[in-house]
Structures are given as C-alpha cells and as structure tokens.
C-alpha cells in the first residue's frame, strides 16, 4: 500500500530519520505480525537513541545472501531474528554466545563496526522474566512444553535454569525433543526430563512454544479438553493475542499468560545487546 506523501513526512518526522540515523532490523517470514518495530521505537525514544528498527521480509532461501550483505552496511547496528530463521542464522554469524550454541538458536544479532556479526538468544530469559512479571514462578513446578524449535529450546533452558523440577516436552517431531534433552541433561542434571504427549494433565504450567495458533486454521498444539482450573497456560504467540489454545484454556478456568510479555521483557535486553544504550 502506498502511503500519502503527507502521512509519510509525518511518520519520518516522528521517528526523526536523518543521514545519521542508525539502522536496525527484524528479519522474519512472514513479517506482518511482528511487533518489534513499534516496541523498539519506544525504547529508542526513552533512551534518546537516533535509530530505527525496520521490518525485513526475507525467505529462507535468501537468508545467506541477505546476511552477507549486512556486513557491508556500515550504519547497520543489528537485528532481531524470528520465525523461521532462528535455528539457521547461527552458522551465518561470525560468532555466537555459549547460550545460543547450547540452545541451537539465535534471536538477536549485533553488527560490530568491523562488520562482524555476533548472535545471542534472549527468548528464554525474556519468557521467564515475562512470567515473573505477572507473578508466575516456574521454580519447583512441573511444566509441559509444546514444541522443540528455536523458541522452545531457549525456553526449555530458561525454565530449567529457573528451577523447574520436571520438564515434559511434546513435539510433532520427537527426534528434536531427544536432541534437546541431550543438550539439557548435562547442564541441568537435577531437572527431570520427560518425553511429553498431547495430554496436559498433571502439570502446573503448560507452555505453547510451537507456531500453532498463528493461523486460525491451525490445530491446537495439545489436548485442551484435558486442562483444568488449577493450571496456568502460557503462549509465545503474540498475534492473535488470544490464541485458540488460550481461549480453550480460559474456558476451562485456567490462568492464562499471553505471548506479549515475553517480547516486552526482552526488548530492552535486545537493545542493550545491539549496543543501543
Ligand atoms: P521458532 O523459532 O518459533 O521456535 P521453529 O524453530 O521453526 O520456530 O519451530 C516451530 C515449532 O512449531 C516446532 O516445534 C514445530 O514442530 P516440528 O519440530 O515437528 O516441525 C512446530 N510446528 C510448526 N508447525 C506445526 C504443525 N503444523 N504441527 C505441529 N507442530 C508444528
């Protein structure tokens, strides 16, 4: 959609783009659902940063060429990385943190002045901080996690780090769960790891870390009929806010946690990592 010149001018004034403005991005496919541009704008405003974070719609087949080109953009500070690139972008970076290596995913990349790209993962820490902000404590809890992709791995590590006593993981592809456990077990031997199923009975906290729920035709990630009012159900999907899983959980009387706090809690961490402080 073309923006009228007047509206465009107003928008540019609001974010004050000039030749000195530093460029940041969020790379995703699809892109329309991302919230980081607006959220980072607020952080930059609060911090007095002359920067703008733009949406970058890049398909998996183009990610390598895109990443290479970023090295040459001298006013590029870094980017948020989301679906479906989090598990593939790590090998395209020059360096990643130990946490990102263990989790097997990257969701934030900084471009250093020499063009080197440095990746980290902040999903898990953001998710746990978001839970705690709403008074939900994972320590000592039995938790069922749906998913074993990039976000799920980060969340599993953060929940283990936060002191969960039992972590059951259910995923369409069970081999990914076994691979996750092989990485988790040596680091957190005190956490009981269980190959989960679609049955959420017996868990204090149930977390959806699959992408199921972004599209209205998606099946539920687990059997919501078996939920009860003693349980808390948390999402990582931000749009729609009330996913079919959360709606079903609410109908069962569960406490629900939306996806938004996870990003809200880590957006400041992301700005810090990209050097926008
Ligand atoms: P993210 O970075 O958001 O975690 P991802 O790494 O692509 O994205 O992981 C997506 C997750 O959603 C995976 O757990 C995936 O299951 P598989 O490992 O079996 O692919 C899950 N997922 C996506 N679409 C799904 C579907 N149609 N049915 C079941 N699970 C699905």
Coordinates of C-alpha atoms and ligand atoms in Angstrom, one line a residue:
X1 CA 0.0 0.0 0.0
X2 CA 1.3 3.4 -1.0
X3 CA 1.5 6.0 1.8
X4 CA 0.3 9.5 1.0
X5 CA 3.4 11.9 1.0
X6 CA 2.0 14.0 3.8
X7 CA 1.5 10.9 6.1
X8 CA 4.9 9.6 5.2
X9 CA 6.5 13.0 6.0
X10 CA 4.7 13.0 9.4
X11 CA 5.9 9.4 10.1
X12 CA 9.5 10.3 9.2
X13 CA 9.4 13.4 11.5
X14 CA 8.1 11.2 14.3
X15 CA 11.0 8.8 14.1
X16 CA 13.3 11.6 13.0
X17 CA 15.2 9.7 10.3
X18 CA 18.3 11.6 9.0
X19 CA 21.6 10.6 7.4
X20 CA 23.0 10.0 10.9
X21 CA 20.2 7.6 12.0
X22 CA 21.4 4.1 12.8
X23 CA 19.6 1.2 11.1
X24 CA 18.3 -1.9 12.9
X25 CA 16.0 -4.7 11.7
X26 CA 13.8 -7.6 12.4
X27 CA 14.1 -10.4 9.9
X28 CA 11.1 -12.8 9.5
X29 CA 8.9 -14.7 7.0
X30 CA 6.0 -13.9 7.3
X31 CA 6.7 -10.3 8.6
X32 CA 3.3 -8.6 9.0
X33 CA 2.7 -9.9 12.6
X34 CA 6.0 -8.6 14.1
X35 CA 5.7 -6.0 16.9
X36 CA 9.4 -5.2 17.4
X37 CA 9.5 -2.0 15.2
X38 CA 6.9 -0.2 17.4
X39 CA 8.3 -1.6 20.7
X40 CA 11.9 -0.7 19.8
X41 CA 10.8 2.8 18.8
X42 CA 9.6 3.4 22.3
X43 CA 12.8 2.0 23.8
X44 CA 14.9 4.2 21.5
X45 CA 12.7 7.3 22.4
X46 CA 13.2 6.6 26.1
X47 CA 16.9 6.2 25.7
X48 CA 17.4 9.1 23.2
X49 CA 18.9 6.8 20.6
X50 CA 18.9 8.0 17.0
X51 CA 17.9 4.7 15.5
X52 CA 15.1 3.0 13.6
X53 CA 14.2 -0.7 13.5
X54 CA 12.7 -1.8 10.2
X55 CA 10.9 -5.0 9.2
X56 CA 12.9 -7.1 6.8
X57 CA 10.9 -9.8 5.0
X58 CA 13.4 -12.5 3.9
X59 CA 12.6 -16.0 2.7
X60 CA 14.8 -18.9 4.0
X61 CA 16.5 -19.4 0.5
X62 CA 17.7 -15.7 0.6
X63 CA 18.9 -15.6 4.2
X64 CA 22.6 -16.4 3.4
X65 CA 22.9 -13.6 0.8
X66 CA 21.0 -11.2 3.0
X67 CA 23.2 -11.9 6.0
X68 CA 26.3 -11.4 3.9
X69 CA 25.1 -8.0 2.6
X70 CA 24.6 -6.8 6.2
X71 CA 28.3 -7.0 6.8
X72 CA 28.8 -4.1 4.4
X73 CA 26.0 -1.8 5.7
X74 CA 28.1 0.4 7.9
X75 CA 25.2 2.1 9.7
X76 CA 23.5 -1.2 10.5
X77 CA 23.6 -1.9 14.2
X78 CA 21.9 -5.3 14.4
X79 CA 18.6 -7.2 14.1
X80 CA 16.0 -9.3 15.9
X81 CA 15.6 -12.7 14.3
X82 CA 12.4 -14.6 14.3
X83 CA 10.4 -17.4 12.5
X84 CA 11.7 -19.3 10.6
X85 CA 15.3 -18.2 10.8
X86 CA 16.3 -18.7 14.4
X87 CA 17.8 -22.1 14.0
X88 CA 19.5 -21.4 10.7
X89 CA 21.1 -17.9 11.2
X90 CA 23.7 -19.0 13.8
X91 CA 26.0 -20.6 11.2
X92 CA 25.9 -17.4 9.1
X93 CA 27.2 -15.3 12.1
X94 CA 30.9 -14.9 12.8
X95 CA 30.4 -15.7 16.5
X96 CA 27.5 -16.7 18.8
X97 CA 27.3 -16.9 22.6
X98 CA 27.7 -20.1 24.5
X99 CA 24.0 -19.9 25.4
X100 CA 23.0 -19.7 21.7
X101 CA 25.2 -22.6 20.9
X102 CA 23.7 -24.8 23.6
X103 CA 20.2 -23.8 22.7
X104 CA 20.9 -24.2 19.0
X105 CA 19.2 -20.9 18.1
X106 CA 19.9 -17.2 17.7
X107 CA 17.2 -14.4 18.0
X108 CA 19.4 -11.3 18.1
X109 CA 22.4 -10.3 16.0
X110 CA 24.7 -7.4 16.6
X111 CA 26.8 -6.0 13.7
X112 CA 30.1 -4.7 15.1
X113 CA 31.9 -1.8 13.5
X114 CA 34.3 -4.1 11.6
X115 CA 31.2 -5.9 10.0
X116 CA 31.4 -9.0 12.2
X117 CA 28.0 -10.5 13.1
X118 CA 27.6 -11.7 16.7
X119 CA 24.5 -13.7 17.8
X120 CA 22.8 -14.5 21.1
X121 CA 19.5 -15.9 22.2
X122 CA 17.2 -13.9 24.6
X123 CA 13.9 -15.7 24.1
X124 CA 14.1 -17.9 27.1
X125 CA 15.3 -15.2 29.5
X126 CA 12.6 -12.9 28.2
X127 CA 9.9 -15.6 28.6
X128 CA 10.8 -16.3 32.2
X129 CA 11.1 -12.6 33.0
X130 CA 7.6 -12.1 31.5
X131 CA 6.1 -14.9 33.6
X132 CA 7.7 -13.5 36.8
X133 CA 6.4 -10.0 35.9
X134 CA 2.9 -11.5 36.1
X135 CA 3.6 -13.4 39.3
X136 CA 4.0 -16.8 37.8
X137 CA 7.1 -18.6 39.3
X138 CA 8.5 -21.6 37.4
X139 CA 10.7 -22.7 40.3
X140 CA 9.6 -26.0 41.8
X141 CA 7.0 -26.6 39.1
X142 CA 6.1 -29.4 36.7
X143 CA 5.9 -28.0 33.3
X144 CA 4.7 -29.3 29.9
X145 CA 6.3 -27.5 26.9
X146 CA 4.9 -28.0 23.4
X147 CA 7.5 -27.5 20.7
X148 CA 11.1 -28.2 20.1
X149 CA 12.1 -25.5 17.6
X150 CA 14.3 -22.4 18.3
X151 CA 12.0 -20.7 20.8
X152 CA 11.1 -23.9 22.6
X153 CA 14.8 -24.8 23.1
X154 CA 15.5 -21.4 24.5
X155 CA 12.5 -21.6 26.8
X156 CA 13.4 -25.1 28.0
X157 CA 16.8 -24.0 29.0
X158 CA 15.5 -20.9 30.8
X159 CA 12.8 -22.9 32.6
X160 CA 15.5 -25.4 33.7
X161 CA 17.7 -22.6 34.8
X162 CA 14.8 -21.0 36.7
X163 CA 14.4 -24.2 38.8
X164 CA 11.6 -26.3 37.2
X165 CA 11.6 -29.7 38.8
X166 CA 10.1 -31.6 35.9
X167 CA 10.1 -30.6 32.2
X168 CA 8.0 -32.6 29.8
X169 CA 8.3 -31.7 26.1
X170 CA 5.9 -32.7 23.4
X171 CA 6.7 -32.1 19.7
X172 CA 5.4 -33.4 16.4
X173 CA 9.0 -34.5 15.6
X174 CA 10.1 -36.4 18.7
X175 CA 13.7 -36.7 17.5
X176 CA 14.0 -32.9 18.1
X177 CA 12.9 -33.5 21.7
X178 CA 15.6 -36.1 22.2
X179 CA 18.2 -33.8 20.7
X180 CA 17.0 -31.0 23.1
X181 CA 17.3 -33.4 26.1
X182 CA 20.8 -34.5 25.1
X183 CA 21.9 -30.8 25.4
X184 CA 19.9 -30.0 28.5
X185 CA 20.7 -33.1 30.7
X186 CA 24.4 -32.4 31.2
X187 CA 23.8 -28.7 32.1
X188 CA 20.8 -29.3 34.4
X189 CA 21.0 -32.9 35.7
X190 CA 18.6 -32.0 38.6
X191 CA 15.7 -31.4 36.2
X192 CA 13.6 -34.5 35.4
X193 CA 13.2 -34.6 31.6
X194 CA 10.2 -36.5 30.2
X195 CA 9.1 -37.2 26.7
X196 CA 5.7 -35.5 26.8
X197 CA 2.4 -36.2 25.0
X198 CA -0.6 -34.1 24.0
X199 CA -2.1 -34.8 27.4
X200 CA -1.5 -31.8 29.8
X201 CA -2.9 -33.4 32.9
X202 CA -0.7 -33.2 36.0
X203 CA 1.4 -30.2 35.0
X204 CA 1.3 -26.9 36.9
X205 CA 2.3 -24.9 33.9
X206 CA 1.6 -25.6 30.2
X207 CA 3.5 -23.6 27.6
X208 CA 2.9 -23.5 23.8
X209 CA 6.2 -22.8 22.1
X210 CA 5.1 -24.1 18.7
X211 CA 3.9 -21.8 15.9
X212 CA 0.5 -23.5 16.0
X213 CA -2.1 -20.7 16.7
X214 CA -0.7 -18.1 14.4
X215 CA -3.1 -19.1 11.6
X216 CA -6.8 -19.6 12.5
X217 CA -6.9 -23.0 10.7
X218 CA -4.1 -24.4 12.9
X219 CA -4.9 -27.4 15.1
X220 CA -4.3 -27.0 18.8
X221 CA -0.8 -27.9 19.9
X222 CA -2.1 -30.1 22.7
X223 CA -5.4 -31.6 24.1
X224 CA -7.0 -28.6 25.7
X225 CA -10.1 -30.6 26.7
X226 CA -8.0 -32.2 29.4
X227 CA -6.9 -28.9 31.1
X228 CA -8.3 -27.9 34.5
X229 CA -8.7 -24.7 36.5
X230 CA -5.6 -25.4 38.6
X231 CA -3.3 -25.0 35.7
X232 CA -1.6 -22.0 34.0
X233 CA -1.3 -21.9 30.2
X234 CA 1.2 -19.7 28.6
X235 CA 1.7 -18.7 25.0
X236 CA 4.6 -17.3 23.0
X237 CA 2.5 -16.3 20.0
X238 CA 1.8 -12.6 20.0
X239 CA -0.8 -12.3 17.2
X240 CA -3.5 -13.2 17.8
X241 CA -3.2 -12.3 21.5
X242 CA -5.9 -14.7 22.4
X243 CA -4.9 -17.9 20.5
X244 CA -7.3 -20.8 20.2
X245 CA -5.3 -22.6 22.9
X246 CA -5.6 -19.6 25.3
X247 CA -9.3 -19.3 24.5
X248 CA -9.8 -23.0 25.2
X249 CA -7.7 -22.7 28.5
X250 CA -9.7 -19.7 29.6
X251 CA -12.9 -21.7 29.0
X252 CA -11.6 -24.4 31.3
X253 CA -10.9 -21.8 34.0
X254 CA -7.1 -21.9 33.7
X255 CA -5.0 -18.9 34.4
X256 CA -3.6 -17.6 31.1
X257 CA -0.4 -15.8 30.1
X258 CA -0.3 -14.0 26.7
X259 CA 2.7 -14.1 24.4
X260 CA 3.4 -10.3 24.5
X261 CA 5.2 -10.1 27.9
X262 CA 8.0 -12.4 26.6
X263 CA 9.0 -9.8 23.9
X264 CA 8.2 -6.8 26.2
X265 CA 10.6 -8.2 28.7
X266 CA 13.4 -8.9 26.3
X267 CA 13.2 -5.9 24.0
X268 CA 15.3 -3.8 26.4
X269 CA 17.8 -6.7 26.6
X270 CA 17.9 -6.7 22.8
X271 CA 18.6 -3.0 22.6
X272 CA 21.4 -3.5 25.1
X273 CA 22.9 -6.4 23.1
X274 CA 22.8 -4.3 19.8
X275 CA 24.7 -1.5 21.6
X276 CA 21.7 0.9 21.6
X277 CA 22.1 2.1 25.1
Ligands
LIG1 P1 10.6 -21.0 16.4 O1 11.8 -20.3 16.1 O2 9.4 -20.0 16.5 O3 10.7 -21.9 17.5 P2 10.8 -23.2 14.6 O4 12.2 -23.4 15.1 O5 10.5 -23.3 13.1 O6 10.2 -21.8 15.0 O7 9.8 -24.2 15.4 C1 8.5 -24.3 15.2 C2 7.8 -25.3 16.2 O8 6.4 -25.4 15.8 C3 8.4 -26.7 16.1 O9 8.3 -27.3 17.3 C4 7.4 -27.4 15.1 O10 7.3 -28.8 15.2 P3 8.3 -29.7 14.3 O11 9.6 -29.7 15.1 O12 7.7 -31.1 14.4 O13 8.4 -29.1 13.0 C5 6.1 -26.7 15.5 N1 5.1 -26.8 14.4 C6 5.1 -25.9 13.4 N2 4.1 -26.3 12.5 C7 3.5 -27.4 13.1 C8 2.4 -28.2 12.7 N3 1.7 -28.0 11.6 N4 2.0 -29.2 13.6 C9 2.8 -29.5 14.7 N5 3.8 -28.7 15.1 C10 4.2 -27.7 14.3

